[in-house]
Short mmCIF file of C-alpha atoms in Angstrom, two decimals:
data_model
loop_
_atom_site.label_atom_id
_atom_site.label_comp_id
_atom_site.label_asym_id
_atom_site.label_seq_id
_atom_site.Cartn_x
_atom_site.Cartn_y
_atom_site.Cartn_z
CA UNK Q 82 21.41 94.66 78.46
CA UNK Q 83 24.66 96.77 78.13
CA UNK Q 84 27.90 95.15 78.70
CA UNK Q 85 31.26 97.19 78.07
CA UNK Q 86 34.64 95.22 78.55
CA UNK Q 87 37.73 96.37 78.68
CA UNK Q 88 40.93 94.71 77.70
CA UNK Q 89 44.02 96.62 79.18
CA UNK Q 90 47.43 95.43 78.73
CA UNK Q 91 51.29 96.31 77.49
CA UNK Q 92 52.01 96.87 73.82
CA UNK Q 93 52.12 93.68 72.18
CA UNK Q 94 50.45 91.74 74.86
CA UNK Q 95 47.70 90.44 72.72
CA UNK Q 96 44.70 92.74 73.86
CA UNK Q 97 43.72 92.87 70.29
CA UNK Q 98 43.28 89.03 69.47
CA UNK Q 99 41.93 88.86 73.26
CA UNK Q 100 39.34 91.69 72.19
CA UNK Q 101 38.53 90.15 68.96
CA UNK Q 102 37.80 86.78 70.67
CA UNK Q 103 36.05 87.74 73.25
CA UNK Q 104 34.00 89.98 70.63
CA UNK Q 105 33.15 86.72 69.00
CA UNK Q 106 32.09 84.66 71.64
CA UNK Q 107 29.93 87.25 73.43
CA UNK Q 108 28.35 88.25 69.14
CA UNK Q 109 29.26 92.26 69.62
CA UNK Q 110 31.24 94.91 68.57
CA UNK Q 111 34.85 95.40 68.72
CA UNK Q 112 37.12 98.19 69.15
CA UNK Q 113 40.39 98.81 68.65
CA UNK Q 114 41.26 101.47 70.70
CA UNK Q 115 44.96 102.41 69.24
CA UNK Q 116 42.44 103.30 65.93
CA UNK Q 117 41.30 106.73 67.80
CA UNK Q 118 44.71 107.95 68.63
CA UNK Q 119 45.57 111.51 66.70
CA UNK Q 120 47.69 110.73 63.79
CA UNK Q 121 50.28 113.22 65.52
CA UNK Q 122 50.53 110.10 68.30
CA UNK Q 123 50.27 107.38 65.69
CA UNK Q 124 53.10 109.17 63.78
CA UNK Q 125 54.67 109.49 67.71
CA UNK Q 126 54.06 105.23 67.84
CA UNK Q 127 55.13 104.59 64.55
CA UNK Q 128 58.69 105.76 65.70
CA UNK Q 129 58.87 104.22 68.82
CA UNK Q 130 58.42 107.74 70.62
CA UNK Q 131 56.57 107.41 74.32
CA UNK Q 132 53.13 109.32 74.16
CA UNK Q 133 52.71 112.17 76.50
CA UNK Q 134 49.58 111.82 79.18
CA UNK Q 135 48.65 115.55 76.66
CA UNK Q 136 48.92 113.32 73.70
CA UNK Q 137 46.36 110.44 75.37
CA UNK Q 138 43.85 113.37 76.37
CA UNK Q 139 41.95 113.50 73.16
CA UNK Q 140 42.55 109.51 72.79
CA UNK Q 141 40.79 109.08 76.35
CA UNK Q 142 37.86 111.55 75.53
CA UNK Q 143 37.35 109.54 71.85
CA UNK Q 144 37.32 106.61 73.92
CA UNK Q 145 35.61 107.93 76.44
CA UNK Q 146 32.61 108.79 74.04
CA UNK Q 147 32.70 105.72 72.19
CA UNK Q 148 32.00 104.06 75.43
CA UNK Q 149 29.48 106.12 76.38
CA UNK Q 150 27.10 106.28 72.79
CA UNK Q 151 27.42 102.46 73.22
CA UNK Q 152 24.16 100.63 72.87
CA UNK Q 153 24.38 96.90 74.39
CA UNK Q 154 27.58 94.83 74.32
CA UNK Q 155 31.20 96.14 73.69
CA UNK Q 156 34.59 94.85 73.77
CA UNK Q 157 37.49 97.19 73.67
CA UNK Q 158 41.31 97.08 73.81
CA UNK Q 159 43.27 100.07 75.17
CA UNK Q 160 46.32 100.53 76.86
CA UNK Q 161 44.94 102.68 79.78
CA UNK Q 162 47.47 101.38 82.10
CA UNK Q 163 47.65 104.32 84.34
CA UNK Q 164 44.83 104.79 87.30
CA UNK Q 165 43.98 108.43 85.94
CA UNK Q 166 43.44 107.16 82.31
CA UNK Q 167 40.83 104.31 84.00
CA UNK Q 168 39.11 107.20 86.12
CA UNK Q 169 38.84 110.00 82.91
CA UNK Q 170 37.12 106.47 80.96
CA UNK Q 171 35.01 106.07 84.02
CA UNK Q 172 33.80 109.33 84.24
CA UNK Q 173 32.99 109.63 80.60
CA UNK Q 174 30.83 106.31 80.52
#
């Protein structure tokens, strides 16, 4: 059976330890989305600079893809706060 989970949230609202339990208790994978950013937006994090919604288009496909080549259970933390970013994950998966 294939189960995908999301964990959405602020920065530093504890999606990763959330992710990484939940990962644990259910015995699958998980993914840190903030690892598939470009390194032009992880530079852009690093200094504190807001991402564009251009910069979080590649970051949404990569996610987007990940999600979809998934076989059986997945837990994943993102910060896909925004209604559009949820829908452009949907559609990929």
């Amino acid at each position: 059976m294939s189960v995908k989970l999301l964990v959405m949230g602020v920065s530093g609202c504890g999606k990763t330890t959330a992710t990484r339990a939940l990962a644990a208790a259910l015995d699958c994978a998980a993914v840190e989305g903030d690892d598939y950013h470009l390194p032009s937006s992880q530079d852009k994090m690093d200094r504190g600079v807001p991402l564009t919604d251009a910069d979080r288009i590649p970051w949404l496909d990569a996610l987007g893809a990940l999600l979809n080549d998934a076989d059986g259970r997945l837990v994943m933390s993102c910060s896909v706060l925004k209604r559009t970013y949820r829908d452009r994950l949907r559609a990929a998966d």
